[in-house]
Structures are given as C-alpha cells and as structure tokens.
CSV table of C-alpha atoms in Angstrom, one decimal:
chain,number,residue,atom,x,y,z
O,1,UNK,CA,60.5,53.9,18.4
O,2,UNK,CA,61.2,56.3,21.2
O,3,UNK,CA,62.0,55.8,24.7
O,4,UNK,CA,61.9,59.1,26.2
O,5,UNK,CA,61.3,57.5,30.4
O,6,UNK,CA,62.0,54.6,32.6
O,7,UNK,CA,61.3,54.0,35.7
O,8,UNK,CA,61.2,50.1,37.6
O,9,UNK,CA,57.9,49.1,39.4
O,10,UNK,CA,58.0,46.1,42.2
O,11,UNK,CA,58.9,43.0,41.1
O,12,UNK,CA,61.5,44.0,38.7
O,13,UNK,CA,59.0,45.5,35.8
O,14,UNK,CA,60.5,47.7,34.0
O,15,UNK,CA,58.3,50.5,32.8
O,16,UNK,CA,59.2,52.2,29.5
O,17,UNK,CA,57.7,55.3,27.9
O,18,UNK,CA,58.1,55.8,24.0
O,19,UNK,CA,56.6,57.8,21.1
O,20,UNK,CA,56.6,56.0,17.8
O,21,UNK,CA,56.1,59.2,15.2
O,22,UNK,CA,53.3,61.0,16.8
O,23,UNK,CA,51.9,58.2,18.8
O,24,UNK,CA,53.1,58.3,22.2
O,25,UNK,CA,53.1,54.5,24.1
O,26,UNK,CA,54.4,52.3,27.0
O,27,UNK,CA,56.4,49.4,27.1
O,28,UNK,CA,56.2,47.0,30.6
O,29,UNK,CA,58.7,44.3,30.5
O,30,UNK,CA,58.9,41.9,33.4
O,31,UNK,CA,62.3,40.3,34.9
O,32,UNK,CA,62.1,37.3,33.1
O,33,UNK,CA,62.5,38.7,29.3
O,34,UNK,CA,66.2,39.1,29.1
O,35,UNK,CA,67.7,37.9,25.0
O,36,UNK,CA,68.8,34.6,26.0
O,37,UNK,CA,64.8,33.7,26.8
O,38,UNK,CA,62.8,36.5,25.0
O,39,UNK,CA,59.1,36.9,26.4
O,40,UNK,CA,55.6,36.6,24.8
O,41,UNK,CA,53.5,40.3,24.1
O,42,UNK,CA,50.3,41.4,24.9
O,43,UNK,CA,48.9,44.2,23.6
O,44,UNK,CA,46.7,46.4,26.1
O,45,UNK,CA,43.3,47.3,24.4
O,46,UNK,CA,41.7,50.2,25.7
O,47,UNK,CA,38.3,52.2,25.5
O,48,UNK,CA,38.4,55.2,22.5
O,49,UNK,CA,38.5,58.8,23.5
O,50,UNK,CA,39.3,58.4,27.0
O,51,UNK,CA,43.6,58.4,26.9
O,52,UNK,CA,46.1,56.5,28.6
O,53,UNK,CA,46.6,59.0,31.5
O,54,UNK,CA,43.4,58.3,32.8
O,55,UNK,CA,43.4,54.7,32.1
O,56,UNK,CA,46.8,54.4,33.7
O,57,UNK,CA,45.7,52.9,36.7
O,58,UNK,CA,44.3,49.9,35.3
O,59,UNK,CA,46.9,49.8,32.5
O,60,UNK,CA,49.8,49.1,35.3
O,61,UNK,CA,47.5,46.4,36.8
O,62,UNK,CA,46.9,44.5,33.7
O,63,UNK,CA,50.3,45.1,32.8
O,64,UNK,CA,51.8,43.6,36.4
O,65,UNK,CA,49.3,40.5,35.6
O,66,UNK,CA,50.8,40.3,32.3
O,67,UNK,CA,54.4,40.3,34.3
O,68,UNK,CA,53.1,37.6,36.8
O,69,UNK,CA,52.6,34.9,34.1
O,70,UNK,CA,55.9,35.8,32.5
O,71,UNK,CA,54.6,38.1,29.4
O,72,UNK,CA,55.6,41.8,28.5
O,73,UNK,CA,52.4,44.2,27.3
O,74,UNK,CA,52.4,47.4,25.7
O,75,UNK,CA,49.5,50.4,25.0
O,76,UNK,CA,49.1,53.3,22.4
O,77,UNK,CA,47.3,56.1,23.1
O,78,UNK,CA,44.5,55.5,20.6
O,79,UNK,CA,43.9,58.3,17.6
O,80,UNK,CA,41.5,60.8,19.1
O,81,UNK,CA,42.7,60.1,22.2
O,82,UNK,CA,44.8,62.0,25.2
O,83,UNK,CA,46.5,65.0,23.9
O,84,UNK,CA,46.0,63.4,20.1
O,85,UNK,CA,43.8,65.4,17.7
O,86,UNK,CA,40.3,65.1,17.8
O,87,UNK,CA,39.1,62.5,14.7
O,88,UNK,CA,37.1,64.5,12.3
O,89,UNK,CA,33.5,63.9,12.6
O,90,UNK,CA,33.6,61.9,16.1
O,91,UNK,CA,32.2,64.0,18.3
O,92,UNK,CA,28.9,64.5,16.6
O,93,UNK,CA,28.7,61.1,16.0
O,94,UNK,CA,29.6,60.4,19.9
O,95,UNK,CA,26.5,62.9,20.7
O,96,UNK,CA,23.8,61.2,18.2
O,97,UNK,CA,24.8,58.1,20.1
O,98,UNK,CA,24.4,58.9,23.7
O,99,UNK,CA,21.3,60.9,22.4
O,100,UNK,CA,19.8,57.1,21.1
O,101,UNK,CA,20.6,55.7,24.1
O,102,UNK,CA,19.3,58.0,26.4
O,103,UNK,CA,16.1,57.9,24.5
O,104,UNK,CA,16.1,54.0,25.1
O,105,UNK,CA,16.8,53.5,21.1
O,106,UNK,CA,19.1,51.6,19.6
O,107,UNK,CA,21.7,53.9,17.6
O,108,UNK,CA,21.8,54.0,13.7
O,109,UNK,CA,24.5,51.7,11.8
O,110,UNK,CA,25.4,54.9,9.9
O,111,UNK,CA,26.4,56.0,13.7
O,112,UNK,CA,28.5,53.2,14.5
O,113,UNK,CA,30.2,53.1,11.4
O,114,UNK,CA,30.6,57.3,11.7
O,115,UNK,CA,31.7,56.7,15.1
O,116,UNK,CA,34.2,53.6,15.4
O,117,UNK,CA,35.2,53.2,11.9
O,118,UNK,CA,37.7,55.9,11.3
O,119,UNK,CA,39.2,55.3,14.9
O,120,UNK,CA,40.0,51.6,13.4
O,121,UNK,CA,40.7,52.6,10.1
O,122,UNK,CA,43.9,54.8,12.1
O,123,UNK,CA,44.4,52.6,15.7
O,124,UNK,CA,45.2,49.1,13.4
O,125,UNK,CA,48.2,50.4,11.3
O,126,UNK,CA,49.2,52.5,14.4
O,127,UNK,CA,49.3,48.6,16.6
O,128,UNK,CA,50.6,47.0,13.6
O,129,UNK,CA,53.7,49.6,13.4
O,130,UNK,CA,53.9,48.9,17.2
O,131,UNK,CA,54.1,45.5,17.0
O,132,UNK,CA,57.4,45.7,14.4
O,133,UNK,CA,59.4,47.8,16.9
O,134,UNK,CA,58.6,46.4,20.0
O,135,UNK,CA,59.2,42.8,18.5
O,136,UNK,CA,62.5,43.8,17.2
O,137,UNK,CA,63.4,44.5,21.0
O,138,UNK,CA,65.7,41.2,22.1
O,139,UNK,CA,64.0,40.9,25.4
O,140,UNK,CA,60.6,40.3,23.7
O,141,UNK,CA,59.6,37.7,21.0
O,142,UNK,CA,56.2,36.4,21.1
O,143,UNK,CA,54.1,34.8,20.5
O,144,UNK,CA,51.5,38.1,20.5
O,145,UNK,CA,47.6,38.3,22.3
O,146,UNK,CA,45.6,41.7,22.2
O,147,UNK,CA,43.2,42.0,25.4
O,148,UNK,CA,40.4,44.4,25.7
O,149,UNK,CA,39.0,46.9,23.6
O,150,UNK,CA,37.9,48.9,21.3
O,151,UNK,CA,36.3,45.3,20.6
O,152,UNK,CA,36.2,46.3,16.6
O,153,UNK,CA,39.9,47.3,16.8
O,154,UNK,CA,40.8,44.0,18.2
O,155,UNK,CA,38.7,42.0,15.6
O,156,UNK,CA,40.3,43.6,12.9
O,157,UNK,CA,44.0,43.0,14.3
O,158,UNK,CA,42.7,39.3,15.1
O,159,UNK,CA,41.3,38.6,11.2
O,160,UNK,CA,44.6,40.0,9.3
O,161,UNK,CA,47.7,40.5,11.4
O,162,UNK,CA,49.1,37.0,11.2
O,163,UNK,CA,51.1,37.8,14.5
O,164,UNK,CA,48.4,37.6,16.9
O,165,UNK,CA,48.0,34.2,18.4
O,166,UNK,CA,44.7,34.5,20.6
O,167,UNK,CA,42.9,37.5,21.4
O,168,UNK,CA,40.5,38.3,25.0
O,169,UNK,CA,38.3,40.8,23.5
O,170,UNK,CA,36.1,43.1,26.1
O,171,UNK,CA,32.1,43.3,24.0
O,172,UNK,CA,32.0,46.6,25.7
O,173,UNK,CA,30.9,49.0,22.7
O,174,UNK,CA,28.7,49.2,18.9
O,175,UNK,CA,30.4,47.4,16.6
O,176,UNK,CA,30.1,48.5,12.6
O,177,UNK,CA,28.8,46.7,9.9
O,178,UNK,CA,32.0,45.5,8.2
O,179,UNK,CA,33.3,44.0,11.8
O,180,UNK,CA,30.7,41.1,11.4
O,181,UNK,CA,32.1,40.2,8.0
O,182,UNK,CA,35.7,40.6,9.4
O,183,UNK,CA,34.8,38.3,12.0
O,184,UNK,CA,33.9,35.3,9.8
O,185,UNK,CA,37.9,35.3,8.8
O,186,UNK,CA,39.0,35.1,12.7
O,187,UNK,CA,40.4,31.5,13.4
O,188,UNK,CA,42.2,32.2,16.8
O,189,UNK,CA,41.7,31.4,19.9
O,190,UNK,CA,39.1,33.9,21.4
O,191,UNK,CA,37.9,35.0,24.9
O,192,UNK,CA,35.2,37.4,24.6
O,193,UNK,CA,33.9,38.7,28.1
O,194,UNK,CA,30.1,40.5,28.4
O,195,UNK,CA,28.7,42.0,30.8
O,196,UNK,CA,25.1,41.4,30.5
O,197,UNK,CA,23.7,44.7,32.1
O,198,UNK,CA,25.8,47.0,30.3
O,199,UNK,CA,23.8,50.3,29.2
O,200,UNK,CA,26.3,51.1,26.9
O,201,UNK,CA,26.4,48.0,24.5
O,202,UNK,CA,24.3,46.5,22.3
O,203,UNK,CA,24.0,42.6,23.7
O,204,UNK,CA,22.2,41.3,21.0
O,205,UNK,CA,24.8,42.4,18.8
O,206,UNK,CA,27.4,41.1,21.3
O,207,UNK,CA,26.2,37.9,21.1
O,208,UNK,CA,25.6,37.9,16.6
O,209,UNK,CA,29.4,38.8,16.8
O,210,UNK,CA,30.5,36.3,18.6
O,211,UNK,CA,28.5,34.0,16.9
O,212,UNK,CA,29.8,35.5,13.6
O,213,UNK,CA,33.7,34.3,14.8
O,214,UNK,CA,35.1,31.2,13.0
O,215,UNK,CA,37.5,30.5,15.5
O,216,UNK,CA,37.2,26.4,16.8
O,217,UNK,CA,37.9,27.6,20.0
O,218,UNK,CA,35.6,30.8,21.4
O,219,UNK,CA,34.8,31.3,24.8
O,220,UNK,CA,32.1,33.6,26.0
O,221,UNK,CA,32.2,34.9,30.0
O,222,UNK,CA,29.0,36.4,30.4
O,223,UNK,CA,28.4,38.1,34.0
O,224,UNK,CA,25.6,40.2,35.2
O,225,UNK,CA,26.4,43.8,35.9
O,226,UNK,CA,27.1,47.2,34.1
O,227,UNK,CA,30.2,48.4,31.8
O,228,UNK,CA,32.4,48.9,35.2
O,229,UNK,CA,31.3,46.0,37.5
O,230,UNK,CA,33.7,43.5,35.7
O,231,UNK,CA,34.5,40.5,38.6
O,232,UNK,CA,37.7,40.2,39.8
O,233,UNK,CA,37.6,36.3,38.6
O,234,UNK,CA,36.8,37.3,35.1
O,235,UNK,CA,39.9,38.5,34.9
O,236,UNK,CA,41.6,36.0,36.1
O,237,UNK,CA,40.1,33.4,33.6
O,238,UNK,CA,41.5,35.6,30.9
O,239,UNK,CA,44.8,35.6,32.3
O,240,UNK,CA,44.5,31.9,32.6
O,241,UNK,CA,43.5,31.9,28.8
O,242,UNK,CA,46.5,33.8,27.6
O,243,UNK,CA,48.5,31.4,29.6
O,244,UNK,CA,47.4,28.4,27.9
O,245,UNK,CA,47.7,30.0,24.9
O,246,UNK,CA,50.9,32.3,25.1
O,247,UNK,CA,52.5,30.3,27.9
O,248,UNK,CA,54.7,28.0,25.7
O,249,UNK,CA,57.9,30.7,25.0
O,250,UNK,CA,56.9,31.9,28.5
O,251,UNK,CA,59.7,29.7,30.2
C-alpha cells in the first residue's frame, strides 16, 4: 500500500489516499484510532461502473458516520470502474440488461452472471488484499463489517473471508446464480436494506436471497421508494447495527 495524499477533514478525520498495485483507494481514520487503542474497519461497498470520484460525496458522509461511532472505513475503486479498464464483455451485458428492463422483462441469468460475475471474480481478492494492508496499520485493528454494495460482492466477502464480522448489505442490484448458493454458508450478523420500489432490482429475488442467508441473526429494512430515495433513518439503523456489532474494540 500506497499513500500518495492526506488531507484532515473536521473532527479530526484523517483522510488518506493510496494505490495498492493498480487499484487506487482511501483510507478515513478518525481521532480515536491511535496504536495504544486500535479501531474497528468498515469497508465502503459501492455501486459497479460508476467510480469513487463521483461517489465521493456520499463516501466522505458514510465515512464521517463511520468516524462518529469510533470506526475507520476504507473504499476501492471497483475493477471496471473510474479510470480502471473496462471489464471485458460488461458493457454488452450492461446494455441487454437495461434493454430487459426497459421492456418491463426480467433480465436472463446468463446476463447477470455475464454482468456481475467477473466484477466479483476481480473486486473480492482486490478487498481481501485491502484488508491485509490496512489491518497491518497500528491505528486500525478490527473487528471488520462491509456496508453497501455490489450486494454479490459483499456476499461473497461475508461467506469466505473469516475477517468480516457482520455485514449491512444494500439489495440494490441482480444477483447471479452462484450468490444464492454462497449465501447458504453466511453465518454473520446481516442487515440487508430494500427499497421496495426500486426499478432497477429484482425484489423477488431480494427477498429469495435473503431468505437463502443462514445467518441466526438477519435483519431486513424494507422501505417504499426507488434505488435513490433511501431514508435518512435507514441509515441510521445500520449505523446502530454496526455498533452493536463492531462497538466492542471501539472504546
């Protein structure tokens, strides 16, 4: 790892930029982690395709509500993302599924496993690599939760990376075939938030994946309202989730 920037927000975070090979990344620390009292990690799930620049925005603000509850959190720029190279085979994929939608049909499983498949098959060892250097820091030593998206990303990180303690996953795109089987091995503590109305998701298949999770403890926040219309309060119950769960090494 990296850094190539700092800079300090208000409230004492410290915001660090790094590249870890070709994947570029940022670090937010808040005042608390120091190596006498190391902090717990999140790790900042994020839509494919779209890049961390433009995401930035709501990237700080998750990352400041990370700092509030005493937690550091990091993102990647996902593979096929930003100023990465384009995954081969995504963008026709990408086009034969807004074409399904648009028609008011449901895409093909060949699709979604053409379209989100590789992007996992590249974003988990990318995390997992992430998750060895920023662990290593002093200032930062779990435990680890991933919140948000790409939902089969984040079920794939939850069923084998032993590091992950609870996860608050965002049911916000197609999921492939193989992330329903993968989901019968997640035991953690989950948080899965829906929103009901959202054109771009499949909700049936929202629901048979949540379903699908072993985990004793699940929760589902359902709320009416399309892909962007996420309530203020529903991300505060996830933030109240990773505090229950995360909050012990939090000091």
């Amino acid at each position: 790892m990296h850094f190539t920037a700092e800079q300090h927000l208000d409230g004492g975070i410290t915001e660090r930029r790094f590249t870890l090979g070709d994947v570029p990344g940022i670090l937010w620390t808040p005042p608390t982690a120091t190596p006498s009292q190391p902090v717990p990690l999140i790790l900042l799930g994020q839509p494919g395709s779209i890049g961390m620049q433009r995401m930035l925005p709501r990237l700080v603000a998750r990352a400041r509500s990370a700092a509030r509850q005493g937690f550091a959190s990091v993102a990647i720029e996902l593979p096929g993302a930003g100023e990465r190279p384009a995954l081969p085979g995504a963008e026709q994929a990408r086009a034969e599924l807004r074409h399904a939608i648009a028609a008011g049909q449901p895409p093909g499983a060949d699709v979604v496993d053409r379209l989100v498949l590789p992007l996992v098959d590249r974003a988990v060892p990318e995390w997992q690599a992430t998750l060895d250097e920023v662990l290593d820091l002093p200032e930062i030593g779990g435990p680890v939760g991933f919140s948000g998206g790409v939902i089969a990303i984040g079920v794939r990180l939850a069923a084998i990376e032993p590091r992950i303690a609870a996860a608050a996953l965002f049911a916000g795109s197609f999921v492939p075939r193989t992330t329903m089987d993968e989901a019968r091995r997640v035991t953690i503590p989950l948080h899965v938030l829906l929103q009901w109305d959202d054109e771009g998701n499949d909700r049936a298949m929202a629901l048979d994946l949540f379903d699908a999770f072993a985990s004793t403890e699940k929760t589902l926040s359902a709320n009416t309202g399309g892909h962007t219309g996420v309530p203020q309060f529903a991300g505060d119950e996830a933030d109240r989730f990773f505090t229950r769960h995360l909050g012990a090494a939090a000091g």
